[in-house]
Amino acid sequence: MARQNVSLIEQPLARGSEADLEGFESPIPIAADESVLDLADVPGLVGRFQVVNIKLDKCGGLTEALLMAKEARRLGLGVMVGNMVGTSLAMAPAFILGQLCDYVDLDGPTFLKEDRVPSVQYSDGEIWCPDDVWGSQSAVLAA
């Protein structure tokens, strides 16, 4: 896989099998996904995973996600933001967390038949969250 430029292996074992990775050395970073649901799970990843994949849908939102990213960094782990399939409105707070991450996987809206309007924008492998996704002053005044 390293020769094929695979840059990350995500959750190769079922949740509950984390100890099987204890001391395993991989030339490709291994990311915890199902093995990390909230801040309390992060310390148990050390020595088993190199990256924590934070999903706002699983951890409860942006505040918990930011705490998880800070703790992961403190413990020497890489940080990734991922997503469950969701609209652009779900990607917007994850976009903020993405500014702190080594890996960003926020492609959920691309799997939807129809996304909300306004939506995040994708171009050349990058995501951008324009101001109108959050709302605008004119939208607030109209309400």
mmCIF file of C-alpha atoms in Angstrom:
data_model
loop_
_atom_site.group_PDB
_atom_site.id
_atom_site.type_symbol
_atom_site.label_atom_id
_atom_site.label_comp_id
_atom_site.label_asym_id
_atom_site.label_seq_id
_atom_site.Cartn_x
_atom_site.Cartn_y
_atom_site.Cartn_z
ATOM 1 C CA MET A 1 0.000 0.000 0.000
ATOM 2 C CA ALA A 2 2.885 2.378 0.699
ATOM 3 C CA ARG A 3 4.141 1.864 -2.863
ATOM 4 C CA GLN A 4 0.674 2.843 -4.100
ATOM 5 C CA ASN A 5 0.853 6.130 -2.123
ATOM 6 C CA VAL A 6 -1.863 5.184 0.368
ATOM 7 C CA SER A 7 -1.577 7.973 2.925
ATOM 8 C CA LEU A 8 -3.888 6.680 5.665
ATOM 9 C CA ILE A 9 -5.536 3.467 6.839
ATOM 10 C CA GLU A 10 -8.807 4.110 8.615
ATOM 11 C CA GLN A 11 -10.044 1.813 11.427
ATOM 12 C CA PRO A 12 -8.629 -1.558 10.285
ATOM 13 C CA LEU A 13 -10.087 -3.406 13.300
ATOM 14 C CA ALA A 14 -13.491 -3.457 14.941
ATOM 15 C CA ARG A 15 -14.166 -1.217 17.953
ATOM 16 C CA GLY A 16 -13.093 -3.147 21.019
ATOM 17 C CA SER A 17 -10.046 -4.671 19.289
ATOM 18 C CA GLU A 18 -7.783 -1.639 19.761
ATOM 19 C CA ALA A 19 -5.336 -3.565 21.957
ATOM 20 C CA ASP A 20 -4.473 -5.731 18.933
ATOM 21 C CA LEU A 21 -2.661 -2.698 17.506
ATOM 22 C CA GLU A 22 -0.534 -2.192 20.625
ATOM 23 C CA GLY A 23 3.073 -1.828 19.447
ATOM 24 C CA PHE A 24 2.228 -2.518 15.787
ATOM 25 C CA GLU A 25 4.379 -0.348 13.541
ATOM 26 C CA SER A 26 2.873 0.602 10.219
ATOM 27 C CA PRO A 27 4.625 2.583 7.469
ATOM 28 C CA ILE A 28 1.211 4.156 6.816
ATOM 29 C CA PRO A 29 -0.544 6.069 9.618
ATOM 30 C CA ILE A 30 -3.550 4.275 11.103
ATOM 31 C CA ALA A 31 -6.580 6.400 12.028
ATOM 32 C CA ALA A 32 -9.068 5.567 14.768
ATOM 33 C CA ASP A 33 -12.661 6.075 13.662
ATOM 34 C CA GLU A 34 -15.193 3.816 15.374
ATOM 35 C CA SER A 35 -12.715 3.488 18.272
ATOM 36 C CA VAL A 36 -13.125 7.146 19.201
ATOM 37 C CA LEU A 37 -16.510 8.615 20.003
ATOM 38 C CA ASP A 38 -15.629 11.458 22.374
ATOM 39 C CA LEU A 39 -12.884 13.130 24.392
ATOM 40 C CA ALA A 40 -12.726 10.296 26.929
ATOM 41 C CA ASP A 41 -11.641 7.840 24.179
ATOM 42 C CA VAL A 42 -8.666 9.869 22.937
ATOM 43 C CA PRO A 43 -6.019 8.861 25.536
ATOM 44 C CA GLY A 44 -6.621 5.155 24.816
ATOM 45 C CA LEU A 45 -5.518 5.635 21.215
ATOM 46 C CA VAL A 46 -1.873 6.351 22.075
ATOM 47 C CA GLY A 47 0.431 3.495 21.071
ATOM 48 C CA ARG A 48 -2.279 2.000 18.905
ATOM 49 C CA PHE A 49 -3.241 4.654 16.354
ATOM 50 C CA GLN A 50 -1.369 7.610 14.891
ATOM 51 C CA VAL A 51 -4.395 9.682 13.881
ATOM 52 C CA VAL A 52 -7.812 10.354 15.404
ATOM 53 C CA ASN A 53 -10.737 10.795 12.994
ATOM 54 C CA ILE A 54 -13.185 13.195 14.622
ATOM 55 C CA LYS A 55 -16.753 13.175 13.356
ATOM 56 C CA LEU A 56 -19.007 15.862 14.763
ATOM 57 C CA ASP A 57 -22.059 13.625 14.269
ATOM 58 C CA LYS A 58 -20.535 11.049 16.629
ATOM 59 C CA CYS A 59 -18.896 13.250 19.262
ATOM 60 C CA GLY A 60 -21.806 15.629 19.812
ATOM 61 C CA GLY A 61 -20.701 18.761 17.995
ATOM 62 C CA LEU A 62 -18.042 21.362 17.443
ATOM 63 C CA THR A 63 -17.182 22.082 21.093
ATOM 64 C CA GLU A 64 -16.362 18.438 21.875
ATOM 65 C CA ALA A 65 -14.561 18.074 18.536
ATOM 66 C CA LEU A 66 -12.284 21.036 19.281
ATOM 67 C CA LEU A 67 -11.453 19.587 22.706
ATOM 68 C CA MET A 68 -10.691 16.230 21.101
ATOM 69 C CA ALA A 69 -8.377 17.829 18.537
ATOM 70 C CA LYS A 70 -6.514 19.728 21.261
ATOM 71 C CA GLU A 71 -6.069 16.572 23.356
ATOM 72 C CA ALA A 72 -4.994 14.504 20.357
ATOM 73 C CA ARG A 73 -2.311 17.068 19.522
ATOM 74 C CA ARG A 74 -1.166 17.170 23.166
ATOM 75 C CA LEU A 75 -0.758 13.396 23.063
ATOM 76 C CA GLY A 76 1.188 13.489 19.787
ATOM 77 C CA LEU A 77 -1.590 12.151 17.583
ATOM 78 C CA GLY A 78 -2.494 13.444 14.157
ATOM 79 C CA VAL A 79 -5.985 14.838 13.634
ATOM 80 C CA MET A 80 -8.565 14.185 10.934
ATOM 81 C CA VAL A 81 -12.083 15.474 10.494
ATOM 82 C CA GLY A 82 -14.501 13.128 8.811
ATOM 83 C CA ASN A 83 -18.243 13.044 8.373
ATOM 84 C CA MET A 84 -21.270 10.903 8.130
ATOM 85 C CA VAL A 85 -23.255 11.655 4.988
ATOM 86 C CA GLY A 86 -24.868 15.033 5.573
ATOM 87 C CA THR A 87 -25.796 18.322 4.005
ATOM 88 C CA SER A 88 -23.615 21.382 3.699
ATOM 89 C CA LEU A 89 -25.073 22.628 6.959
ATOM 90 C CA ALA A 90 -23.475 19.623 8.693
ATOM 91 C CA MET A 91 -20.157 20.268 6.939
ATOM 92 C CA ALA A 92 -19.958 23.933 7.988
ATOM 93 C CA PRO A 93 -18.852 23.367 11.616
ATOM 94 C CA ALA A 94 -16.635 20.485 10.492
ATOM 95 C CA PHE A 95 -15.025 22.956 8.073
ATOM 96 C CA ILE A 96 -13.929 25.005 11.098
ATOM 97 C CA LEU A 97 -12.368 21.949 12.735
ATOM 98 C CA GLY A 98 -10.721 21.127 9.423
ATOM 99 C CA GLN A 99 -8.495 24.182 9.792
ATOM 100 C CA LEU A 100 -6.734 22.318 12.640
ATOM 101 C CA CYS A 101 -6.450 18.951 10.900
ATOM 102 C CA ASP A 102 -3.852 16.971 8.992
ATOM 103 C CA TYR A 103 -6.556 15.146 7.022
ATOM 104 C CA VAL A 104 -9.936 16.497 5.940
ATOM 105 C CA ASP A 105 -12.736 14.294 4.572
ATOM 106 C CA LEU A 106 -15.868 16.405 4.244
ATOM 107 C CA ASP A 107 -17.404 14.975 1.103
ATOM 108 C CA GLY A 108 -20.783 14.008 2.597
ATOM 109 C CA PRO A 109 -22.898 16.371 0.488
ATOM 110 C CA THR A 110 -21.408 14.969 -2.722
ATOM 111 C CA PHE A 111 -23.226 11.688 -2.022
ATOM 112 C CA LEU A 112 -26.638 13.319 -1.702
ATOM 113 C CA LYS A 113 -29.095 13.473 -4.568
ATOM 114 C CA GLU A 114 -29.706 17.101 -3.603
ATOM 115 C CA ASP A 115 -27.901 19.334 -1.105
ATOM 116 C CA ARG A 116 -29.322 22.393 0.605
ATOM 117 C CA VAL A 117 -28.922 25.868 -0.871
ATOM 118 C CA PRO A 118 -26.698 27.666 -0.144
ATOM 119 C CA SER A 119 -24.084 24.935 -0.007
ATOM 120 C CA VAL A 120 -20.396 24.433 0.591
ATOM 121 C CA GLN A 121 -18.309 24.561 -2.558
ATOM 122 C CA TYR A 122 -15.915 21.898 -3.827
ATOM 123 C CA SER A 123 -13.150 22.642 -6.304
ATOM 124 C CA ASP A 124 -9.903 20.847 -7.129
ATOM 125 C CA GLY A 125 -10.138 18.577 -4.089
ATOM 126 C CA GLU A 126 -10.800 21.431 -1.683
ATOM 127 C CA ILE A 127 -13.869 22.539 0.230
ATOM 128 C CA TRP A 128 -14.894 26.117 0.944
ATOM 129 C CA CYS A 129 -17.667 27.254 3.248
ATOM 130 C CA PRO A 130 -18.911 30.639 1.981
ATOM 131 C CA ASP A 131 -20.538 33.126 4.345
ATOM 132 C CA ASP A 132 -24.034 32.491 3.020
ATOM 133 C CA VAL A 133 -23.945 28.884 4.279
ATOM 134 C CA TRP A 134 -23.897 30.350 7.797
ATOM 135 C CA GLY A 135 -26.536 32.942 7.038
ATOM 136 C CA SER A 136 -26.122 36.594 6.271
ATOM 137 C CA GLN A 137 -27.102 39.880 7.814
ATOM 138 C CA SER A 138 -29.844 40.285 5.216
ATOM 139 C CA ALA A 139 -31.289 36.865 6.151
ATOM 140 C CA VAL A 140 -31.322 37.864 9.802
ATOM 141 C CA LEU A 141 -33.034 41.182 9.019
ATOM 142 C CA ALA A 142 -35.666 39.423 6.890
ATOM 143 C CA ALA A 143 -36.639 37.086 9.721
#
